[in-house]
Coordinates of C-alpha atoms in Angstrom, one line a residue:
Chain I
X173 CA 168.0 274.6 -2.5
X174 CA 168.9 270.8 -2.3
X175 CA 169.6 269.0 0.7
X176 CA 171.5 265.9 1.6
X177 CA 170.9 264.4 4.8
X178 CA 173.8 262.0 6.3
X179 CA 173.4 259.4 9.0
X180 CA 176.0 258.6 11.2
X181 CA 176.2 255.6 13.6
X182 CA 178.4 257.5 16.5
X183 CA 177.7 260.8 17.7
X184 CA 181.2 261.2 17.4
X185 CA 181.3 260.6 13.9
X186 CA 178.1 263.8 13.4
X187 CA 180.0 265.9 15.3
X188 CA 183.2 265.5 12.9
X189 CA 180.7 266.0 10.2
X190 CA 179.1 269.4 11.3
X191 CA 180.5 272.3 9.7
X192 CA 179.1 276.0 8.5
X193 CA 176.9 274.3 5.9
X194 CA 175.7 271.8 8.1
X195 CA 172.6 271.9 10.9
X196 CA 172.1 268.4 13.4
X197 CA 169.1 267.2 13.3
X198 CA 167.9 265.6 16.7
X199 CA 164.2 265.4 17.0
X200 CA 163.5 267.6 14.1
X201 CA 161.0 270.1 15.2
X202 CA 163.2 273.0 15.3
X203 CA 165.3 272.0 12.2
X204 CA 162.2 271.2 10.4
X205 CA 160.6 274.3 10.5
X206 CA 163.6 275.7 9.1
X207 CA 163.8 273.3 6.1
X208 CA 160.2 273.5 5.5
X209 CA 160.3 277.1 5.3
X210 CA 163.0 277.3 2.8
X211 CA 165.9 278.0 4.9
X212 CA 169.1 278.9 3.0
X213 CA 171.7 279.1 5.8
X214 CA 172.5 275.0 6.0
X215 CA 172.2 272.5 2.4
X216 CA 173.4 269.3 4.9
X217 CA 171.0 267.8 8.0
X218 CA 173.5 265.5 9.8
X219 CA 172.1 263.0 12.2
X220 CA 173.1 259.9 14.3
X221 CA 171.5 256.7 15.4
X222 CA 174.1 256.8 18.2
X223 CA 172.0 255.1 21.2
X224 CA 174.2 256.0 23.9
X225 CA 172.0 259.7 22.9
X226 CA 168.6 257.9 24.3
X227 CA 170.0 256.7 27.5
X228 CA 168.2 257.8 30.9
X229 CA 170.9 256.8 33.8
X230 CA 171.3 257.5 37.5
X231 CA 174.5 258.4 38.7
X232 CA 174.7 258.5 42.1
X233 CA 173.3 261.9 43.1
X234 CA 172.4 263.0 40.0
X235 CA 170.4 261.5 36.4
X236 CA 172.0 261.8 33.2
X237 CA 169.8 262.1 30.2
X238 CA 171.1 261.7 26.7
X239 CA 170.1 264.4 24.2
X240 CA 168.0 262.2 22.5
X241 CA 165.6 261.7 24.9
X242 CA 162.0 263.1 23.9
X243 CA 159.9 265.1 26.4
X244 CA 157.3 262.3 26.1
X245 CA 159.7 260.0 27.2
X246 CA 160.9 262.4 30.0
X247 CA 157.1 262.4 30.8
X248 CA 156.9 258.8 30.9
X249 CA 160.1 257.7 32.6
X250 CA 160.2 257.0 36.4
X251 CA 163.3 258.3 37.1
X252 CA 162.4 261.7 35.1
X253 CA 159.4 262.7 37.5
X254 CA 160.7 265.1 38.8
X255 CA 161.3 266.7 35.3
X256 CA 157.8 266.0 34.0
X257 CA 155.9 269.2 34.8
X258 CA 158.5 270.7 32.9
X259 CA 158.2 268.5 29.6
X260 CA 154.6 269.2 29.6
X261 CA 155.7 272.2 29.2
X262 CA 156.6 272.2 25.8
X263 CA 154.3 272.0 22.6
X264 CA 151.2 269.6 22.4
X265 CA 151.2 265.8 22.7
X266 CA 152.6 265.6 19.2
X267 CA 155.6 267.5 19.2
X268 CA 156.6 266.1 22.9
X269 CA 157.2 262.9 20.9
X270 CA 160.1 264.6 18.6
X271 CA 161.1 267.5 20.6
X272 CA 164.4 266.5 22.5
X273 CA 166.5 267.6 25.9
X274 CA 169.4 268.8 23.4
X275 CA 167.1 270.6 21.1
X276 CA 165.7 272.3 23.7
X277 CA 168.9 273.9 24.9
X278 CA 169.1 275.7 21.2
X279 CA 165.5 276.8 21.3
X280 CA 165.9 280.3 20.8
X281 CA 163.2 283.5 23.0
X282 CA 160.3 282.4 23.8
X283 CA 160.6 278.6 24.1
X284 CA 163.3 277.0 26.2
X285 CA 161.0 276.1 29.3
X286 CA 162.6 272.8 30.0
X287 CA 166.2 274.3 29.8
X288 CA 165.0 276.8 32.6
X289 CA 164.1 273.5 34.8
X290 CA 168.0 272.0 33.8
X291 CA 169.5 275.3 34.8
X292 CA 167.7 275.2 38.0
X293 CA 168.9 271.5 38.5
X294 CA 172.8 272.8 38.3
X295 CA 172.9 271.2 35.0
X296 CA 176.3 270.2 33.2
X297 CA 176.2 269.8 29.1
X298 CA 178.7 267.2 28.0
X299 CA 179.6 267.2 23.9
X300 CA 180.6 264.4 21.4
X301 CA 184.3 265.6 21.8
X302 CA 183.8 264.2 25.9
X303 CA 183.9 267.8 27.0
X304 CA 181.6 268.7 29.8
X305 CA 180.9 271.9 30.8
X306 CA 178.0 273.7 33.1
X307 CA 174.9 274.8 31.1
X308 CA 175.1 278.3 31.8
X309 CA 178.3 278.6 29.6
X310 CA 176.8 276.7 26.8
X311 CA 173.8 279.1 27.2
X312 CA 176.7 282.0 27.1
X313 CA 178.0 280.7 24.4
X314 CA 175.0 280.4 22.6
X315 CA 173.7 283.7 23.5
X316 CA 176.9 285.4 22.0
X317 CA 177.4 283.6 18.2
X318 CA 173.4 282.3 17.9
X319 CA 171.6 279.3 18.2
X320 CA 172.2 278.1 14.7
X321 CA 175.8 278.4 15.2
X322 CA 176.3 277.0 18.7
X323 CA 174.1 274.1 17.2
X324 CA 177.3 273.2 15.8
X325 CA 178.2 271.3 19.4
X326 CA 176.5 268.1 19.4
X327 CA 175.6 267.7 22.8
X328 CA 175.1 264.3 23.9
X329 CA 173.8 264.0 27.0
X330 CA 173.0 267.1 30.2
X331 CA 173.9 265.8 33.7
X332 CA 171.2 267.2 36.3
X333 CA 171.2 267.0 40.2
X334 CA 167.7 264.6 41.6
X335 CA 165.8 266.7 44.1
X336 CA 164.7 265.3 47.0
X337 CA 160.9 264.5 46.9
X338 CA 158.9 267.8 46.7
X339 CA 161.9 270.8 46.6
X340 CA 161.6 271.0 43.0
X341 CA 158.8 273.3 41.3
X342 CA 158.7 274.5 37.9
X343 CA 155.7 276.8 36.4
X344 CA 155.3 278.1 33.3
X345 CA 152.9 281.0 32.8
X346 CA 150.9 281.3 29.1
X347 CA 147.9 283.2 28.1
X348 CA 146.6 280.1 26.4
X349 CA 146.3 276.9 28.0
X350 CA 147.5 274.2 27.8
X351 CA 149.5 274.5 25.1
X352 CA 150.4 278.1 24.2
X353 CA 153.6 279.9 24.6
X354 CA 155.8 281.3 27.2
X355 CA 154.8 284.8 28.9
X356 CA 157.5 283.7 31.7
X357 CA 158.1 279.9 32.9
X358 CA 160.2 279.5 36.5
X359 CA 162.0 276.6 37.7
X360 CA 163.1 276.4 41.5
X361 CA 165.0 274.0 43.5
X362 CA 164.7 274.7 47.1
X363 CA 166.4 272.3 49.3
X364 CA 165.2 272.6 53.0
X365 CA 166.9 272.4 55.9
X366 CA 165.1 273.1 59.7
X367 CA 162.2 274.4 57.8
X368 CA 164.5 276.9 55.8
X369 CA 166.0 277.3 52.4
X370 CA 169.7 275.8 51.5
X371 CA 171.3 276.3 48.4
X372 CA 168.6 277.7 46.7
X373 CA 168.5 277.8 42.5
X374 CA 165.9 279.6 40.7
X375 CA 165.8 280.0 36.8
X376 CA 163.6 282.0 34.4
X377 CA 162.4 280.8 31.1
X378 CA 161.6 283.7 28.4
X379 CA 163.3 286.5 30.4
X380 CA 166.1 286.6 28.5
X381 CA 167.8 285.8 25.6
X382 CA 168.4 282.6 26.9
X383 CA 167.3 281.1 30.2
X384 CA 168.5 282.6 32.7
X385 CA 169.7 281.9 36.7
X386 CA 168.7 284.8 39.0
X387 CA 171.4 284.1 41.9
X388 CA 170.0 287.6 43.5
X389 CA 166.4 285.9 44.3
X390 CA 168.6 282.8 45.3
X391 CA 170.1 285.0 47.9
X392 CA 167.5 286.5 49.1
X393 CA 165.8 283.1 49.9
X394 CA 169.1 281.4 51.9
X395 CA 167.6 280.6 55.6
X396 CA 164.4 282.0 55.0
X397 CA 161.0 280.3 55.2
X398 CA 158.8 279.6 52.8
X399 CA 156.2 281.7 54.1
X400 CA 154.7 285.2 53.1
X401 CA 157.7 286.5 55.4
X402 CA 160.3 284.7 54.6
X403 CA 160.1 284.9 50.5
X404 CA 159.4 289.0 50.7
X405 CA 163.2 289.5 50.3
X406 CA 163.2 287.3 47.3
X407 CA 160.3 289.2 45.4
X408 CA 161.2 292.2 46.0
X409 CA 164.8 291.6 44.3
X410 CA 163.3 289.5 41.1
X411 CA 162.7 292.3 39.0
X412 CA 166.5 293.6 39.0
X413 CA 168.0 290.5 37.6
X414 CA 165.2 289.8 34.6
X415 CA 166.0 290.8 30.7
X416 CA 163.3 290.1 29.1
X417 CA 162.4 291.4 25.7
X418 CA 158.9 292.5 23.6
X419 CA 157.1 289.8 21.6
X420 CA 154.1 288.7 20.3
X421 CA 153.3 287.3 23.7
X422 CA 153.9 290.2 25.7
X423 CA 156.1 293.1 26.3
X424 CA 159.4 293.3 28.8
X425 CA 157.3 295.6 30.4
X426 CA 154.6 293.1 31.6
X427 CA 157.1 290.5 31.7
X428 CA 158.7 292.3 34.4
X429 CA 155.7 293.4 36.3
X430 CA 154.1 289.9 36.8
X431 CA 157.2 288.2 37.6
X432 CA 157.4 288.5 41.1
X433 CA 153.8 287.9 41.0
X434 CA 154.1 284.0 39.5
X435 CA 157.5 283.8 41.6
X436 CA 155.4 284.2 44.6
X437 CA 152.5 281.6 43.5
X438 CA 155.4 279.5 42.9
X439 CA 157.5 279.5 46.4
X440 CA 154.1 279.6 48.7
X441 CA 152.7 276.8 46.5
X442 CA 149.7 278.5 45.4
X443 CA 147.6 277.5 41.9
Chain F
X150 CA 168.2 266.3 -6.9
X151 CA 169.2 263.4 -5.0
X152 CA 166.4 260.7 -3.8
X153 CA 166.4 258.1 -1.6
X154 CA 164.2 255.0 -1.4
X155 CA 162.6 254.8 1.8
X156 CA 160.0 251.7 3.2
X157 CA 157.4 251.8 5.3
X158 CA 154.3 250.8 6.5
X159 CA 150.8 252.8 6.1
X160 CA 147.5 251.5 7.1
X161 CA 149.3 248.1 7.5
X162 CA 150.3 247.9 3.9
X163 CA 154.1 247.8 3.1
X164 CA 154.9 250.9 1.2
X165 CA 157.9 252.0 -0.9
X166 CA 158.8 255.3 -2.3
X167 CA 161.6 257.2 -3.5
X168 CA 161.8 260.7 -1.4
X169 CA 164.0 263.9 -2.1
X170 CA 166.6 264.1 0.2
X171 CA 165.3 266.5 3.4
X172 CA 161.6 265.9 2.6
X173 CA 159.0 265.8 5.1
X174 CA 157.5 263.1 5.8
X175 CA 153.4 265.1 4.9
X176 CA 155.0 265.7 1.3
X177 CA 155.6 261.8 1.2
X178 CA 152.2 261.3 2.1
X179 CA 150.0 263.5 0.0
X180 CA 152.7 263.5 -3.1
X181 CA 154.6 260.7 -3.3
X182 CA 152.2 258.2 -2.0
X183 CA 148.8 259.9 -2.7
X184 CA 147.3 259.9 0.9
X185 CA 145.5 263.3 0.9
X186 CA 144.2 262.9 4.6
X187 CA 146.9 264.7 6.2
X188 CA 146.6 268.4 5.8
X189 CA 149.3 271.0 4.9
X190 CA 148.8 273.4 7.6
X191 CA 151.6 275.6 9.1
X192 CA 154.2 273.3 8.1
X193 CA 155.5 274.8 11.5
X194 CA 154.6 272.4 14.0
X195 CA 151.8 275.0 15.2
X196 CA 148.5 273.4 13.5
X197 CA 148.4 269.6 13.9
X198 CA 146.1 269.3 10.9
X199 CA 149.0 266.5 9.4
X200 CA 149.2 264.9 12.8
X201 CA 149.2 261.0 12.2
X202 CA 150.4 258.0 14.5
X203 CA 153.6 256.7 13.8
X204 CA 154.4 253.4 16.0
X205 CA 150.8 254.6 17.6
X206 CA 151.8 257.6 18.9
X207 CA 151.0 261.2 17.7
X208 CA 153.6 262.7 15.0
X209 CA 153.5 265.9 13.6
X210 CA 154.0 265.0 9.7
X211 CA 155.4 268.1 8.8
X212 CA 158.3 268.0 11.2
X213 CA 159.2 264.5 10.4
X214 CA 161.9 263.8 8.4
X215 CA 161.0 260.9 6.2
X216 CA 164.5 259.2 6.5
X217 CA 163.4 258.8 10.1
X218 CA 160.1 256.6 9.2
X219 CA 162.4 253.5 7.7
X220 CA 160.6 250.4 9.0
X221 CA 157.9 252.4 11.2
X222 CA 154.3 251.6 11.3
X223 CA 152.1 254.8 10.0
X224 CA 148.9 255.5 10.2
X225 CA 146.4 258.2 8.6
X226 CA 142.9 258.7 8.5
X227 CA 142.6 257.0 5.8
X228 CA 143.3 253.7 7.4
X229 CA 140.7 254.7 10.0
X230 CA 137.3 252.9 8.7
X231 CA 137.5 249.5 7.6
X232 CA 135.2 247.2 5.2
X233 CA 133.6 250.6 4.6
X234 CA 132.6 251.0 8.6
X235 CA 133.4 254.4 9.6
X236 CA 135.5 254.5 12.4
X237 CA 133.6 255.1 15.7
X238 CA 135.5 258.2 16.4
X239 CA 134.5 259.2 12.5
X240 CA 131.1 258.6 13.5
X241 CA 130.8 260.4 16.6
X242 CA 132.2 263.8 15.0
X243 CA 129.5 263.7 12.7
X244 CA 126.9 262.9 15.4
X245 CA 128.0 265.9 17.5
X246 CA 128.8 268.2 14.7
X247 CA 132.2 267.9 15.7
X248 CA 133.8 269.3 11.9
X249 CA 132.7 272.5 10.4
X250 CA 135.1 273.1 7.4
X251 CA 137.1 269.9 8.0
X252 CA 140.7 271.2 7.8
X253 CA 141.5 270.0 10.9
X254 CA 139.8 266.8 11.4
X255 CA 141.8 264.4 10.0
X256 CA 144.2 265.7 12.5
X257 CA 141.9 265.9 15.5
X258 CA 140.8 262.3 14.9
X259 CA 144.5 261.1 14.8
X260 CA 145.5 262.9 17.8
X261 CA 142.2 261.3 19.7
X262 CA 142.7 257.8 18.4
X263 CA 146.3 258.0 19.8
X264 CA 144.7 259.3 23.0
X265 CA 142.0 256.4 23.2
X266 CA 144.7 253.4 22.2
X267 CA 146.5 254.9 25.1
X268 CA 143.9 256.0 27.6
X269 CA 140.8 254.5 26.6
X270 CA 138.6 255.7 29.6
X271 CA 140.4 259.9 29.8
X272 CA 138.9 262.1 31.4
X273 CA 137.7 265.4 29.9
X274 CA 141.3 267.0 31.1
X275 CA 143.1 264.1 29.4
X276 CA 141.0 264.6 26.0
X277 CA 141.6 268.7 26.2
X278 CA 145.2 268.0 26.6
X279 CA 145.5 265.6 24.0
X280 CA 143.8 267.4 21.4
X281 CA 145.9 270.9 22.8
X282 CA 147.9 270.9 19.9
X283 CA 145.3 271.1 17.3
X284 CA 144.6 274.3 16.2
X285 CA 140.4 274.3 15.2
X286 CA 138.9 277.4 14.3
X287 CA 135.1 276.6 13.7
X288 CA 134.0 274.9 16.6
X289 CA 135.2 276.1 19.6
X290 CA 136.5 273.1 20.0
X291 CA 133.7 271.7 22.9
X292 CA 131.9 269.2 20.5
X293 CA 135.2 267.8 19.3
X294 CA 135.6 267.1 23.0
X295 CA 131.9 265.7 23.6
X296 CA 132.6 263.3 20.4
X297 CA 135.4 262.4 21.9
X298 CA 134.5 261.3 25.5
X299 CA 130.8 259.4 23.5
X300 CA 133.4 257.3 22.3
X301 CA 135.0 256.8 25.4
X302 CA 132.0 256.1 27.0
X303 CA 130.9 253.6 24.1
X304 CA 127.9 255.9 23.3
X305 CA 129.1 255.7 19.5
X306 CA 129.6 253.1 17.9
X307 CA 131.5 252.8 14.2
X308 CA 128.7 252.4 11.5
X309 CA 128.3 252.6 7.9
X310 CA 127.5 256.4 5.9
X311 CA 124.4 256.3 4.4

């Protein structure tokens, strides 16, 4: 079926553009795939060359990172370090040069991994209409009319909180490595304070439909150490508040079983 | 169908074609412009056989929109030797037996000469996770590393095919 793509100057002016016949295309390697297999659903691509979408900026506390932004240059910025381990995350070197921070929050089971960090991260989603909301509604949204559909936002840029130096961990688990895809991928944020956990936020990548926040494990860490002690509360609640779901990768059943294995690795630092 | 002239530049000579609307930027190549050295793989971002540079960085071909290339400097295998030199990475995959049936070579050599214009000393780690993308199903994937690092290491230089 014939396309047209259309290229719009403001982000603004996409967003007006988008409608039930329409798909954005950001860094292309989700839409692409689509296209290239023959996808029927869309017969319009609507971009921007908006650059306001390719802008990395602190603001006090937190880093906002426009849509735009590829995981390569996620993994090459200074003030994305934090985040790196997490863009690594996705695809090989050559799709980390397309792949982008908005894409990846419509990057349906099993990929996602980098949305999992932003969710840990308290992450807020703002659109081309200046709305801004917290990612977990987005993923909400998404999660109840489909990716495709919810694709119809044009998010512009996600707002994330900056860890301070070392509190922030992110693993993603994969039978082949380095590139292969998801089994599980967690993302923690573990302030400390006296030693102990503060304010805890812990997300799971390819548990769900979506990425999910597991505010169970989050209690279950508040004022304890990180020690083999102090985290048992934690793993023994992980299991409860996982959906995961049968693939090609591996079954829910697995899924479940070796979660609070890699959630343990992950909170006692161990490879 | 509606078409759409688009310019660029491959293996530094200014190129101009006329691309359906939505193409990708591996059908530009191989049909419209003639350039056979990217593959068609999984036309799913999965494969890397039509991996080429684009501004000197790795691109997946067949995930690139081609109204996205306006302007941009692409390269191919095909611009890899020059005055009939094979390229010393070319070189050095034939000296360690790096291709068995090919498919995936033009990408594997693209993918590594964006690693060595980048890195030009990487360690074995570096070289594994540069060419992690690239799917090879012949060799196992340890000579393409050893040709690779020889290059690296300036044990292979470019020469010309008997």
């Amino acid at each position: 079926m014939p396309l047209t793509v259309e290229t719009y100057a403001s982000a603004a002016e996409a967003q007006r553009a988008l409608g039930p016949e329409a798909r954005y295309h950001g860094g292309g390697t989700l839409v692409m795939r689509d296209v290239n297999a023959g996808d029927t659903r869309f017969r319009r691509l609507v971009r921007t060359t908006d650059p306001t979408l390719s802008r990395i900026a602190p603001q006090g506390g937190r880093l906002e990172i426009g849509a735009g932004v590829t995981m390569a240059e996620i993994i090459d910025s200074r003030e994305c370090r934090f985040l790196a381990a997490a863009a690594r995350a996705v695809g090989g070197p050559a799709v980390r040069e397309q792949a982008t921070v908005g894409g990846n929050l419509f990057a349906e089971h099993p990929y996602g991994d980098f949305t999992a960090a932003l969710l840990a991260l308290d992450a807020t989603v703002t659109t081309a209409d200046g709305r801004e909301r917290p990612l977990p509604d987005l993923l909400t949204e998404r999660a109840r009319a489909g990716a495709s559909t919810t694709a119809r936002l044009l998010v512009t840029k996600v707002s994330v909180a900056r860890p301070a130096e070392g509190t922030f961990r992110f693993a993603k688990v994969s039978r082949v490595k380095p590139k292969g895809i998801s089994v599980l991928s967690i993302a923690a944020w573990l302030p400390l304070s006296g030693g102990r956990v503060s304010g805890a936020r812990v997300a799971f990548g390819a548990m769900g439909p979506t990425p999910l926040r597991h505010p169970a494990v989050e209690r279950a860490l508040e004022g304890r150490a990180l020690d083999p002690t102090g985290i048992a509360p934690a793993l023994a609640a992980v299991s409860d508040g996982l959906s995961p779901q049968d693939d090609a990768i591996a079954t829910a059943w697995y899924r479940r079983q070796v979660a609070p294995v890699h959630l343990r690795r992950l909170l006692l630092g161990e490879p | 169908m509606a078409r759409k002239p688009v310019e660029f530049t491959l293996n530094g000579t200014e190129t101009a074609v006329f691309v359906e609307e939505g193409a990708n930027l591996l059908d530009v190549l191989r049909q419209g412009v003639g350039d056979l050295t990217p593959k068609y793989g999984c036309a799913q971002g999965g494969c890397g056989a039509c991996t080429v540079r684009i501004g000197g960085r790795p691109r997946l071909a067949c995930l690139t929109l081609a109204e996205t290339v306006v302007g941009a400097e692409i390269e191919t295998v095909a611009g890899l030797g020059k005055n009939g030199a094979l390229d010393p990475l070319q070189d050095a995959f034939m000296t360690h037996f790096a291709a068995q049936c090919g498919y995936c070579t033009s990408g594997m050599l693209m993918a590594a000469k964006a690693l060595l214009t980048r890195e030009p000393s990487p360690t074995r780690e570096q070289v594994v996770q540069a060419i992690s993308g690239n799917l090879c199903r012949c060799t196992g994937y340890e000579p393409i590393i050893q040709a690779i690092l020889s290059v690296a290491e300036g044990r292979t230089a470019g020469r010309i095919p008997a």
